[in-house]
Coordinates of C-alpha atoms in Angstrom, one line a residue:
M1 CA -17.1 111.2 27.5
A2 CA -14.5 108.3 26.3
S3 CA -15.0 106.7 30.7
S4 CA -18.7 106.6 30.9
E5 CA -19.0 104.8 27.2
S6 CA -15.8 102.7 27.8
Q7 CA -17.5 101.8 31.1
P8 CA -20.9 99.6 29.7
R9 CA -18.5 98.2 27.3
F10 CA -16.3 96.8 29.8
G11 CA -19.4 96.4 31.6
Q12 CA -21.2 93.9 28.7
S13 CA -17.8 92.8 28.1
V14 CA -17.5 91.1 31.8
K15 CA -20.7 89.8 31.2
G16 CA -20.1 88.2 28.2
L17 CA -17.5 86.7 29.8
L18 CA -18.2 85.5 32.3
S19 CA -21.4 84.4 30.8
D20 CA -18.6 82.3 28.8
K21 CA -17.7 81.0 31.9
V22 CA -20.8 79.6 33.2
G23 CA -21.8 77.6 29.9
S24 CA -17.9 75.9 29.9
C25 CA -18.4 74.9 33.3
S26 CA -21.7 73.7 32.7
G27 CA -20.7 71.9 30.0
D28 CA -17.9 70.6 32.2
V29 CA -20.3 69.4 35.3
I30 CA -22.5 67.8 32.7
A31 CA -19.4 66.1 31.3
L32 CA -18.8 65.6 35.1
T33 CA -22.0 64.0 35.5
R34 CA -21.7 61.6 32.2
Q35 CA -18.1 60.2 33.2
V36 CA -19.9 59.7 36.4
L37 CA -22.9 57.5 35.0
K38 CA -21.0 56.1 33.1
G39 CA -18.2 54.7 35.5
S40 CA -21.2 53.2 37.5
R41 CA -22.0 51.8 34.2
S42 CA -18.7 50.5 34.0
Q43 CA -19.0 49.2 37.6
E44 CA -22.4 47.2 37.4
L45 CA -20.4 45.5 34.2
L46 CA -17.8 44.5 36.5
G47 CA -20.2 42.8 39.1
Q48 CA -22.6 41.3 36.8
A49 CA -18.7 39.7 35.5
A50 CA -17.9 38.6 38.5
R51 CA -21.3 37.0 39.6
N52 CA -20.4 35.3 36.0
M53 CA -16.9 33.7 37.1
V54 CA -18.2 32.3 40.1
I55 CA -21.4 30.6 38.4
Q56 CA -18.5 29.2 36.3
E57 CA -16.0 28.7 39.0
D58 CA -18.1 26.4 40.7
A59 CA -19.6 24.6 37.0
I60 CA -15.2 24.0 36.4
L61 CA -15.6 22.6 39.7
H62 CA -18.5 20.4 39.6
S63 CA -17.1 19.4 36.3
E64 CA -13.9 18.0 37.8
D65 CA -15.5 16.4 41.0
S66 CA -17.6 14.5 37.8
L67 CA -15.0 13.4 36.1
R68 CA -12.7 12.4 39.1
K69 CA -16.0 10.2 39.6
M70 CA -16.0 8.7 36.6
S71 CA -12.1 8.0 36.3
I72 CA -12.5 6.3 39.4
I73 CA -15.7 4.8 37.9
T74 CA -13.4 3.6 35.0
T75 CA -11.1 1.8 37.1
H76 CA -13.7 -0.7 38.4
L77 CA -14.5 -1.5 35.3
Q78 CA -11.9 -2.2 34.0
Y79 CA -11.1 -4.4 37.2
Q80 CA -14.3 -6.1 36.4
Q81 CA -13.6 -6.6 32.4
E82 CA -9.8 -8.2 34.2
A83 CA -11.9 -10.3 36.0
I84 CA -14.7 -11.9 33.4
Q85 CA -11.9 -12.4 30.7
K86 CA -10.0 -14.7 33.5
N87 CA -13.1 -16.4 34.0
V88 CA -13.7 -17.1 30.1
E89 CA -10.3 -18.2 29.9
H90 CA -11.0 -20.6 33.0
S91 CA -14.3 -21.8 31.9
K92 CA -12.5 -22.6 28.6
N93 CA -9.7 -24.2 29.5
L94 CA -13.1 -26.4 32.6
Q95 CA -14.9 -27.2 29.5
D96 CA -11.6 -29.2 27.8
Q97 CA -10.6 -30.6 30.5
L98 CA -14.7 -31.2 30.6
R99 CA -14.6 -33.3 26.7
H100 CA -11.3 -34.4 27.6
L101 CA -12.6 -36.5 30.7
L102 CA -16.0 -37.4 28.4
K103 CA -13.5 -38.8 25.6

């Protein structure tokens, strides 16, 4: 009788262990699924970050180009300012000479 009584207990303990293992595996599958979804979301965020970086790089390149153009314009304006100053000085000299002649 001892062997017949131990058989059902052994079967029940195996079923209990099997049930525990199935539950554990189910938990592991759920955790793995969450991790895969998290990784997918991370990929989406990395892709968006890469797109944003390209947009920022384009903006920086455009800004650099604008600064180069502004530098050229500044140089030309400085040349024009110098030319105007020379013409004003020359004009003053001519006015002085004209005053001297008219005396």
